[in-house]
Coordinates of C-alpha atoms and ligand atoms in Angstrom, one line a residue:
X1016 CA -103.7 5.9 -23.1
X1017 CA -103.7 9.8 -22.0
X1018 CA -102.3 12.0 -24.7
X1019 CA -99.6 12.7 -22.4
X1020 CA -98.7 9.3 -22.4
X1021 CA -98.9 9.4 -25.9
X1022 CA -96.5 12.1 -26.3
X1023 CA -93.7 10.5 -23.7
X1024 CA -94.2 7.0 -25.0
X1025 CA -93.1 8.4 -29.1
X1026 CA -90.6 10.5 -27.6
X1027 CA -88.9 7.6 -25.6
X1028 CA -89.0 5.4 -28.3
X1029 CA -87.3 8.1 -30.6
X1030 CA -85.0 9.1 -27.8
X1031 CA -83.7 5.1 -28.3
X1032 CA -84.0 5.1 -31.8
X1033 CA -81.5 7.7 -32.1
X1034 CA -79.5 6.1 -29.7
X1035 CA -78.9 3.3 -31.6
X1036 CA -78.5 4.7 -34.7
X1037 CA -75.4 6.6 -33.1
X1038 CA -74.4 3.2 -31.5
X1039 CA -74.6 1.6 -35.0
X1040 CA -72.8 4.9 -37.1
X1041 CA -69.9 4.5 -34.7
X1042 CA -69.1 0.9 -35.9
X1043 CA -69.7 -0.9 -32.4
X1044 CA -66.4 1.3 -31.0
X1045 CA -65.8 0.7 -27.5
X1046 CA -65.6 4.2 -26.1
X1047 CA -61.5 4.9 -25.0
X1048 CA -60.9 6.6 -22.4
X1049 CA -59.7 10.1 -22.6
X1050 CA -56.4 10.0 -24.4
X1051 CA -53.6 10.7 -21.8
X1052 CA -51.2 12.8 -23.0
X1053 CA -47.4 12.4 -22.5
X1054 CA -45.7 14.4 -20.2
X1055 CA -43.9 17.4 -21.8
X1056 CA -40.3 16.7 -22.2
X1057 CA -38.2 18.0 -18.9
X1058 CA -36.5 21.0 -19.7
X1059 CA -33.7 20.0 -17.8
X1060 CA -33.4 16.3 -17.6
X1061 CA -31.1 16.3 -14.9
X1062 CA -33.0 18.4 -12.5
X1063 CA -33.8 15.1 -10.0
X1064 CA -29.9 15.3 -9.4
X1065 CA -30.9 18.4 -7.7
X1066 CA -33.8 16.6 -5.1
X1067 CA -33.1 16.6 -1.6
X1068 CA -33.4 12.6 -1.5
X1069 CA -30.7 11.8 -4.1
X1070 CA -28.3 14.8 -2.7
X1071 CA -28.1 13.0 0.1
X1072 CA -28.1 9.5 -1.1
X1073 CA -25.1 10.9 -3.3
X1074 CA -23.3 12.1 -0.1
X1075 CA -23.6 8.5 2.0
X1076 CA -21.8 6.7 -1.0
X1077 CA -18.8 5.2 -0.4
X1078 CA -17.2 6.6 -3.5
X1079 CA -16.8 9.9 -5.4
X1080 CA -19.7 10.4 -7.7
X1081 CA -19.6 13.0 -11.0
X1082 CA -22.5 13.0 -13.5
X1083 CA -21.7 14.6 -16.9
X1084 CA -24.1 15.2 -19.6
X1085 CA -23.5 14.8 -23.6
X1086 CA -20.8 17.7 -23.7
X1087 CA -19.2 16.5 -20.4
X1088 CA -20.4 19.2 -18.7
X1089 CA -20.4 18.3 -14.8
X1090 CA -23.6 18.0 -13.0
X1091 CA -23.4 17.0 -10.0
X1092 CA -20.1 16.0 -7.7
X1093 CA -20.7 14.7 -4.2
X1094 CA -17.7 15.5 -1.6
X1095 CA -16.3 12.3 -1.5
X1096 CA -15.1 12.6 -5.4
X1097 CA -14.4 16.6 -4.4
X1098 CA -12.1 14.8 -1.7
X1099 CA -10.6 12.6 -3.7
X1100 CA -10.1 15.1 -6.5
X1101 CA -8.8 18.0 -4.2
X1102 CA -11.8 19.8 -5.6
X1103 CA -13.4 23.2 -4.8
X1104 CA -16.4 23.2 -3.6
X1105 CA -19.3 23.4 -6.0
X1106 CA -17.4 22.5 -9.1
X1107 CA -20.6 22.0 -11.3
X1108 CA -20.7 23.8 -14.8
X1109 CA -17.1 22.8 -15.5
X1110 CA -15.8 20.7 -18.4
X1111 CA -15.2 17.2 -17.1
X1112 CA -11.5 17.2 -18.0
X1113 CA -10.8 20.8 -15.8
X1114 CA -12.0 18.3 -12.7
X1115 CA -9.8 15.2 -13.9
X1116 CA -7.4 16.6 -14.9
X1117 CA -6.5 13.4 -17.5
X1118 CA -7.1 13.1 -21.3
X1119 CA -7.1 9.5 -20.9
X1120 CA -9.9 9.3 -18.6
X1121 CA -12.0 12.3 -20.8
X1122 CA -11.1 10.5 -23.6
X1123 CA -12.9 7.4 -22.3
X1124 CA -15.9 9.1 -20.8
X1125 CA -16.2 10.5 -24.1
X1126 CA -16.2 6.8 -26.0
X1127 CA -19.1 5.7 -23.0
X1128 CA -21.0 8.5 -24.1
X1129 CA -20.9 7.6 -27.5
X1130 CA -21.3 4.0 -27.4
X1131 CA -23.2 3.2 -24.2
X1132 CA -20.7 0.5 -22.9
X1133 CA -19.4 0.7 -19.5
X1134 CA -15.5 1.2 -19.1
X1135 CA -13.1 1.2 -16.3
X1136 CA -9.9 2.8 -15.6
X1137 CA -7.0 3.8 -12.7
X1138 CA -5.7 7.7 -12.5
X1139 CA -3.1 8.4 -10.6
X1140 CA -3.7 12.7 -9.9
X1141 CA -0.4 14.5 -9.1
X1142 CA -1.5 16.8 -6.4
X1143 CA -2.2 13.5 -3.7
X1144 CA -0.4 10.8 -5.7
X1145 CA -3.3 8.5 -5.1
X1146 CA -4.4 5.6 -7.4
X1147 CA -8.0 6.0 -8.6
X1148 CA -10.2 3.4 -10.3
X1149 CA -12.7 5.5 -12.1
X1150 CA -15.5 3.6 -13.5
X1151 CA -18.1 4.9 -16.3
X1152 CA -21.6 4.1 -17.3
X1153 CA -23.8 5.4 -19.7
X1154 CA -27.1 7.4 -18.3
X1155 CA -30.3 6.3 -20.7
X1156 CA -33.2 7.0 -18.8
X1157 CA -35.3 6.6 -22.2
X1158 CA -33.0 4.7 -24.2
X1159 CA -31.3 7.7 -25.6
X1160 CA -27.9 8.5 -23.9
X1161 CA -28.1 11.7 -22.1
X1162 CA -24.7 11.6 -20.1
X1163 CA -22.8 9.6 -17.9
X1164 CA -22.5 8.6 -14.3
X1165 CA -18.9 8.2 -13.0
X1166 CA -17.9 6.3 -9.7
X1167 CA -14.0 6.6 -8.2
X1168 CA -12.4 4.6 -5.9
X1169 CA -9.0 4.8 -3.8
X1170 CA -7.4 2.0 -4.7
X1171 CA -3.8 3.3 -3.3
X1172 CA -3.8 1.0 -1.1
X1173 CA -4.9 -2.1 -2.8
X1174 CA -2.5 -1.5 -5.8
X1175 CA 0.4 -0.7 -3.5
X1176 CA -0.3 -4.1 -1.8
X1177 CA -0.6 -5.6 -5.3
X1178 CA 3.0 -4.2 -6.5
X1179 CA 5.1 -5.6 -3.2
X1180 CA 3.4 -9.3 -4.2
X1181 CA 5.0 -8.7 -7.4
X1182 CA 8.1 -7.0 -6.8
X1183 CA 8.4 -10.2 -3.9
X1184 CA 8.2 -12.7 -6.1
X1185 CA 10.8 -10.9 -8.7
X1186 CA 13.1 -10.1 -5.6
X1187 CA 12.6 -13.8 -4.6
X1188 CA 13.6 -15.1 -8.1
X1189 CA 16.3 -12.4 -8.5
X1190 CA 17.7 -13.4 -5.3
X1191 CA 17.6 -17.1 -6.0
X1192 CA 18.6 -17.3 -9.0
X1193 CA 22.7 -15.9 -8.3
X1194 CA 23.4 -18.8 -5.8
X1195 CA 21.0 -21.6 -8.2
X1196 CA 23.7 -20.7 -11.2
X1197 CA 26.8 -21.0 -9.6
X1198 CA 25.6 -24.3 -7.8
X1199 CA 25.2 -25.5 -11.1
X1200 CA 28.2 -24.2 -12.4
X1201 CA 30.2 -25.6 -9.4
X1202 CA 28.6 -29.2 -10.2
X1203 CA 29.0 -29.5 -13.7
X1204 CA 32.7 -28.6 -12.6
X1205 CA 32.5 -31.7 -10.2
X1206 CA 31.3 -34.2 -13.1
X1207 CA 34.2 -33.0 -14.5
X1208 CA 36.5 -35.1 -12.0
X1209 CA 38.5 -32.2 -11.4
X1210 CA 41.9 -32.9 -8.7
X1211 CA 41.0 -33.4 -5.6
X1212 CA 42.1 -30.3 -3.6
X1213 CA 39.8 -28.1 -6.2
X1214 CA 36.9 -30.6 -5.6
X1215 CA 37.5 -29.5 -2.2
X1216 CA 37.6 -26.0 -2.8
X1217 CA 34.2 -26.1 -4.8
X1218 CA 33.0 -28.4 -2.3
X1219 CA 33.3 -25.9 0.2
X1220 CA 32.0 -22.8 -2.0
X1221 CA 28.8 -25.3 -2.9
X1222 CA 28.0 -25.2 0.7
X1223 CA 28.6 -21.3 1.2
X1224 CA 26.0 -20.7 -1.7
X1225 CA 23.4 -23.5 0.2
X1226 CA 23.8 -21.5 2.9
X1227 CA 22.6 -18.2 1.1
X1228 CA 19.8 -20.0 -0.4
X1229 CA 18.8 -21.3 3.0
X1230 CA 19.4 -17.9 4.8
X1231 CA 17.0 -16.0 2.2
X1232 CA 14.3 -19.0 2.8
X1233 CA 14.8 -18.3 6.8
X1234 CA 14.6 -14.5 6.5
X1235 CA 11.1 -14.9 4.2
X1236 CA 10.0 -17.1 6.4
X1237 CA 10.7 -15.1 9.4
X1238 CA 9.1 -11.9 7.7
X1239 CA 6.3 -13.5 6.5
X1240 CA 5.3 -14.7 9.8
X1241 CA 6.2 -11.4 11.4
X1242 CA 4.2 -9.5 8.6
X1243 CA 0.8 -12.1 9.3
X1244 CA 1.0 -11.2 12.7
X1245 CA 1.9 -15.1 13.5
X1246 CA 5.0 -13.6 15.9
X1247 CA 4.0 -12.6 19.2
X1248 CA 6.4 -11.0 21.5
X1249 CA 6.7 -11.9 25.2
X1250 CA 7.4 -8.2 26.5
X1251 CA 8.0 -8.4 30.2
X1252 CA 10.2 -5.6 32.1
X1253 CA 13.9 -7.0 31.7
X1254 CA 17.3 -4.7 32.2
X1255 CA 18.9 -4.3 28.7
X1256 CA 22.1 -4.4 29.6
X1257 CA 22.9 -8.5 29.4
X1258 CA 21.0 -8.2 25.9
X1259 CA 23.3 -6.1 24.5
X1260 CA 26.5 -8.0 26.3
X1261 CA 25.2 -11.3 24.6
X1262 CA 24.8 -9.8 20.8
X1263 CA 28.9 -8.7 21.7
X1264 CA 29.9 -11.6 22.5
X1265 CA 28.5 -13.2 19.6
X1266 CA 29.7 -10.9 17.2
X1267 CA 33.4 -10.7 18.6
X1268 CA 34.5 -13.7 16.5
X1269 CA 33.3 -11.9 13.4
X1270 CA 34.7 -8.4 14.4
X1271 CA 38.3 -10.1 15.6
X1272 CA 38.5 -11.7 12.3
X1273 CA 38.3 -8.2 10.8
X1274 CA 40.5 -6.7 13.2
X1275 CA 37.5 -4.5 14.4
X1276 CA 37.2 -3.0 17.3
X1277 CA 34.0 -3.1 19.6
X1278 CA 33.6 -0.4 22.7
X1279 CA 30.3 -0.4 24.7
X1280 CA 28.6 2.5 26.9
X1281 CA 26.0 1.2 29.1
X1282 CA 23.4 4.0 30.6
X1283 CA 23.4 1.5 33.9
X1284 CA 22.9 -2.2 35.0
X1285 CA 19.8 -1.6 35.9
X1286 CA 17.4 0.1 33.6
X1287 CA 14.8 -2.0 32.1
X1288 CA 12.7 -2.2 28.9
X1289 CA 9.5 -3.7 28.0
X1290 CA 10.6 -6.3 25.6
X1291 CA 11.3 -9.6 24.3
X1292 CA 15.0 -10.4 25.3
X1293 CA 15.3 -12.9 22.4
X1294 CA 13.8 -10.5 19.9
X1295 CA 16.1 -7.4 20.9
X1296 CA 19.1 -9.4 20.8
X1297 CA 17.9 -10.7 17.1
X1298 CA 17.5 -6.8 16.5
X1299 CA 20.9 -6.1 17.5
X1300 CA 23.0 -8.8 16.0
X1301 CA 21.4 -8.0 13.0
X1302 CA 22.2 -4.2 13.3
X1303 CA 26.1 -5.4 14.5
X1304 CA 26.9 -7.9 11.8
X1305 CA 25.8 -5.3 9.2
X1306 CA 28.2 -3.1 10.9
X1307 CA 31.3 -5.6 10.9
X1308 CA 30.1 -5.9 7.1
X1309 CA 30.5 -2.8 5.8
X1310 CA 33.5 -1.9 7.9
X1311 CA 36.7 -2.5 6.8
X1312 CA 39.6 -4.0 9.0
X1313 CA 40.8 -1.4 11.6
X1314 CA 37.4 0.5 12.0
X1315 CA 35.4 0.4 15.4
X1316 CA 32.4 -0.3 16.4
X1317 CA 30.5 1.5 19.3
X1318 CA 27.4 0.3 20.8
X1319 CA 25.6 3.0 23.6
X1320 CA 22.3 3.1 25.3
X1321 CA 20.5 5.9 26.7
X1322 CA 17.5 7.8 28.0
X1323 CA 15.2 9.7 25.9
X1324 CA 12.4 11.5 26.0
X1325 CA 9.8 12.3 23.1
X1326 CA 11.8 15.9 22.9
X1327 CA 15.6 13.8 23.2
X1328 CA 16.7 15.0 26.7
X1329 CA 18.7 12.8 28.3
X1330 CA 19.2 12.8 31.7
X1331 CA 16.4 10.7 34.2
X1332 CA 15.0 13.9 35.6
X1333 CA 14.1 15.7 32.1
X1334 CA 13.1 12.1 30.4
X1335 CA 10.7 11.4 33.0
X1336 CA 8.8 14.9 32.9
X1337 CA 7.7 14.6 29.4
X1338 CA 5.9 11.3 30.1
X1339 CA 6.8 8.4 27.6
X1340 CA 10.3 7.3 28.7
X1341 CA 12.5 5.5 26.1
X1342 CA 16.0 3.3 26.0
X1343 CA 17.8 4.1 23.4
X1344 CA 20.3 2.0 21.6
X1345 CA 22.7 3.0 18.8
X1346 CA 25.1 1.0 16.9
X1347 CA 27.9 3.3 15.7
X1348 CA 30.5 1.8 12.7
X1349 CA 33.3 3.7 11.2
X1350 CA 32.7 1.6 7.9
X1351 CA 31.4 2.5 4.3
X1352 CA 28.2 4.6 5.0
X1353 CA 25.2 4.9 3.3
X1354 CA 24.7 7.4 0.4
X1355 CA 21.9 10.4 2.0
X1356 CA 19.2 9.4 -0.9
X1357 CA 19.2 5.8 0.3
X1358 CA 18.7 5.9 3.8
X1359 CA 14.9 6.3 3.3
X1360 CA 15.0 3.1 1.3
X1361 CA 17.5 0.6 3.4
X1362 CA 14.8 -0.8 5.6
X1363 CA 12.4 -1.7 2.8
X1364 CA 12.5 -5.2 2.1
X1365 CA 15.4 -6.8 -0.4
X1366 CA 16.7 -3.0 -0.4
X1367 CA 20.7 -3.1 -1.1
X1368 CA 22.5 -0.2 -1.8
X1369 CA 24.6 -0.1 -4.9
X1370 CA 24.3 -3.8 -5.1
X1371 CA 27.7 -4.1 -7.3
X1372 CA 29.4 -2.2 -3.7
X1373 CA 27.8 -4.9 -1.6
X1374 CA 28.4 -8.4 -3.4
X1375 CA 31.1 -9.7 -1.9
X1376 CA 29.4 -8.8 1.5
X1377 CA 26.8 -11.6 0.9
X1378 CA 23.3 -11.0 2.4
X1379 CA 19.7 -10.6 1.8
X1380 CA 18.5 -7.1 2.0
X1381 CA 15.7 -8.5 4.6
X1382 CA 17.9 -8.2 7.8
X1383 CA 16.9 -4.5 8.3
X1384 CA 13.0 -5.3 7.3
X1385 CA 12.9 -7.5 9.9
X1386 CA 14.7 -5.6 12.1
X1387 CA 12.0 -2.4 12.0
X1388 CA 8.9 -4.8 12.4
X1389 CA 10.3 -6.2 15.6
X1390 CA 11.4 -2.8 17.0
X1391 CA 7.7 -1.3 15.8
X1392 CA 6.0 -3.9 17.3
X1393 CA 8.0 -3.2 20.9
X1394 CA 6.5 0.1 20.1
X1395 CA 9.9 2.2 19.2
X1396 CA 10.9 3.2 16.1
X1397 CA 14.4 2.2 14.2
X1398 CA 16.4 4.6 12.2
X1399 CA 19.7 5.0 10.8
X1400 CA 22.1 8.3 10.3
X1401 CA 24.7 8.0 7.8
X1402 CA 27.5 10.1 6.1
X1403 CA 28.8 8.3 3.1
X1404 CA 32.4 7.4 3.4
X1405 CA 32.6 7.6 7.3
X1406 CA 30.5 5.3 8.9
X1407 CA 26.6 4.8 10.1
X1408 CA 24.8 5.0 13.5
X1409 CA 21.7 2.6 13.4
X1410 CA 19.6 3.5 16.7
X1411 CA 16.3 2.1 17.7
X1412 CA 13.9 2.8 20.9
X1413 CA 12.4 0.6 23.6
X1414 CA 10.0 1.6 25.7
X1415 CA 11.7 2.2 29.4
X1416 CA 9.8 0.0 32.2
Ligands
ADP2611 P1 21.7 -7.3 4.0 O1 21.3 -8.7 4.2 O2 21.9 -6.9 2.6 O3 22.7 -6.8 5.0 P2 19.9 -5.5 5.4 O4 18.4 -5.3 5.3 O5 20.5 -5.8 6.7 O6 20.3 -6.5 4.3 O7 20.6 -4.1 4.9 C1 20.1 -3.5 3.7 C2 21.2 -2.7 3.0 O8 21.5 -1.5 3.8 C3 22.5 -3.4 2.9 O9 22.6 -4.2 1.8 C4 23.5 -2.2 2.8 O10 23.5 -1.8 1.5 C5 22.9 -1.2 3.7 N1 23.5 -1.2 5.1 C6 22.9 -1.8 6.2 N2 23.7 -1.6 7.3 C7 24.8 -0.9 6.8 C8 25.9 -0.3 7.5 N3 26.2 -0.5 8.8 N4 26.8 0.4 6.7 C9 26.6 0.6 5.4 N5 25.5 0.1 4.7 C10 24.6 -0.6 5.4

């Protein structure tokens, strides 16, 4: 061996020597890897509200969208909640409640940030009268609540739908119940073995009230089927004329027993509407037995038709200019009228004003609901004008063929 040789060969070996003394002082470690150190906390953990991506993921919800933090501080509203809100633009940096406008709906924000738990609940805002479900959830992104995410519906609609199931079914009870009590009334009367002419007399009142019970099953029926969209109406080009001379003639019985008069003004024999015959004359006799109803003996009822126009002219030449061409038909009655604060509210269904004024009269309050559903689905509108104490005009449109 070379002395060079010599020299590598003892510095190799003491070169491994050391090595494993190291090895062995370390206590057979494995060597980590270099510690990774966790991020820095984010001064502003709701920056990423701010990123381009989730701005405009905010923006395609279907629903308003507010995120608070701890203090309720807003910070972030999309346009849909600014819409739903009647919010200015850019309302971030405000206090939650300056947005909502309702201490009940802080209040429970408040109680999700505190606990965590998800809550719902409906606000109604005064300046758009709207119903709101708001809905709240806690925002952990590291198990510690920073603030809270809030969604809002318009449920308007849904709840207004959900009220007329309920007021129908109290209205259907309320209505039921009047006739249900005298019927049983009248035959615990009858087990009575009362004399015969007042068995007679009940006998005939028993079948008056079946009769209501079975008119207000009719008229739901009828509605319900008109409100599902089940009745379809045969409009064909038809003068209107012979419609409105049939509903007379029906209704003279009635109106003669009152010692009512009827007068009719025809526009002509031959002007025709788009409409279902059958339907229009339901419309009418509806509008012209409430009109014998509420009339007392020596009034008069007047039934006219006419041309109009989308501005009201009347005569052929005018009507036609302004394109859409209408028949008009108005039933005129010298009777009780209608108070002015009702007259928005008569054609809603089981509507009956001052119900201790109308009693006696008998009816349904569905007559006139039915009656606006058939005109509206001819197309024409249905409306009344009244002056309390002297009589009503009920006047509906038909498109002119
Ligand atoms: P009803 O079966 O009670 O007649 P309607 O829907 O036809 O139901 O009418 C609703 C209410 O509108 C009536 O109960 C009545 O109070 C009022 N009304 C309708 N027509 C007249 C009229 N010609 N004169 C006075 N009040 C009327």
């Amino acid at each position: 061996m070379t002395p060079l040789a010599l020299v590598l060969a003892v510095a190799l070996a003491a070169s491994l020597t050391l090595c494993a003394w190291l090895w062995l002082r370390g206590g057979r470690r494995v060597p980590t890897a270099p510690a990774v150190l966790a991020p820095p906390p984010l001064a502003d953990p709701f920056a990423p509200l701010h990123h381009p991506l989730f701005q405009s993921a905010a923006t395609g919800l279907d629903a308003g969208l507010i995120v608070v933090d701890q203090a309720r501080e807003v910070q972030l509203v999309n346009r849909q909640a600014e819409e739903l809100l009647t919010l200015a633009p850019h309302a971030t940096g405000q206090g939650l409640i300056m947005l909502l406008r309702d201490h009940q709906a802080d209040a429970l924000v408040a109680e999700v940030l505190s606990d965590g738990e998800p809550r719902e609940t409906a606000m109604k805002p005064i300046a758009t009268g709207r119903t709101l479900r708001l809905r709240c959830t806690a925002l952990a992104p590291s198990g510690q609540i920073i603030g809270a995410l809030l969604l809002i519906r318009d449920i308007t609609q849904l709840s207004m739908l959900e009220r007329s199931r309920r007021d129908l079914v109290a209205n259907v009870s309320h209505e039921l119940r009047t006739p249900l009590a005298s019927l049983k009334l009248l035959v615990e009367t009858l087990q009575s073995e009362p004399p015969p002419d007042v068995a007679r007399r009940m006998l005939g009142q028993m079948a008056q009230e079946v009769d209501a019970v079975t008119q207000l099953v009719d008229e739901l029926h009828e509605l319900s089927q008109i409100e599902s969209g089940r009745v379809t109406l045969k409009l064909t080009p038809a003068p209107l004329r012979p419609v409105v001379e049939r509903a007379l003639e029906r209704i003279k019985p009635q109106a003669d027993r009152k010692q009512i008069a009827i007068a009719a003004e025809y526009l002509d024999d031959a002007t025709c509407a788009l409409m279902d015959g059958d339907r229009v004359g339901q419309v009418l006799l509806n509008l012209l037995h409430n009109a014998v109803k509420f009339s007392s003996a020596g009034g008069t009822i007047t039934v006219r038709t006419s041309l109009r126009n989308a501005n009201g002219e009347t005569s052929h030449e005018e009507a036609g200019q302004a394109g859409g061409l209408w028949l008009q038909v108005s039933v005129s009655d010298t009777g009780i009228g209608i108070p002015a604060q009702e007259l928005p509210r008569i054609f809603e269904r089981f509507y009956k004003v001052d119900r201790a004024r109308t009693r006696n009269a008998g009816g349904t309050g569905l007559g006139l609901a039915i009656a606006k559903h058939l005109v509206e689905g001819h197309g024409g509108r249905l409306w009344a004008d009244s002056v309390e104490g002297r009589g009503s005009t009920f006047s509906f449109t038909l498109p002119a063929a």
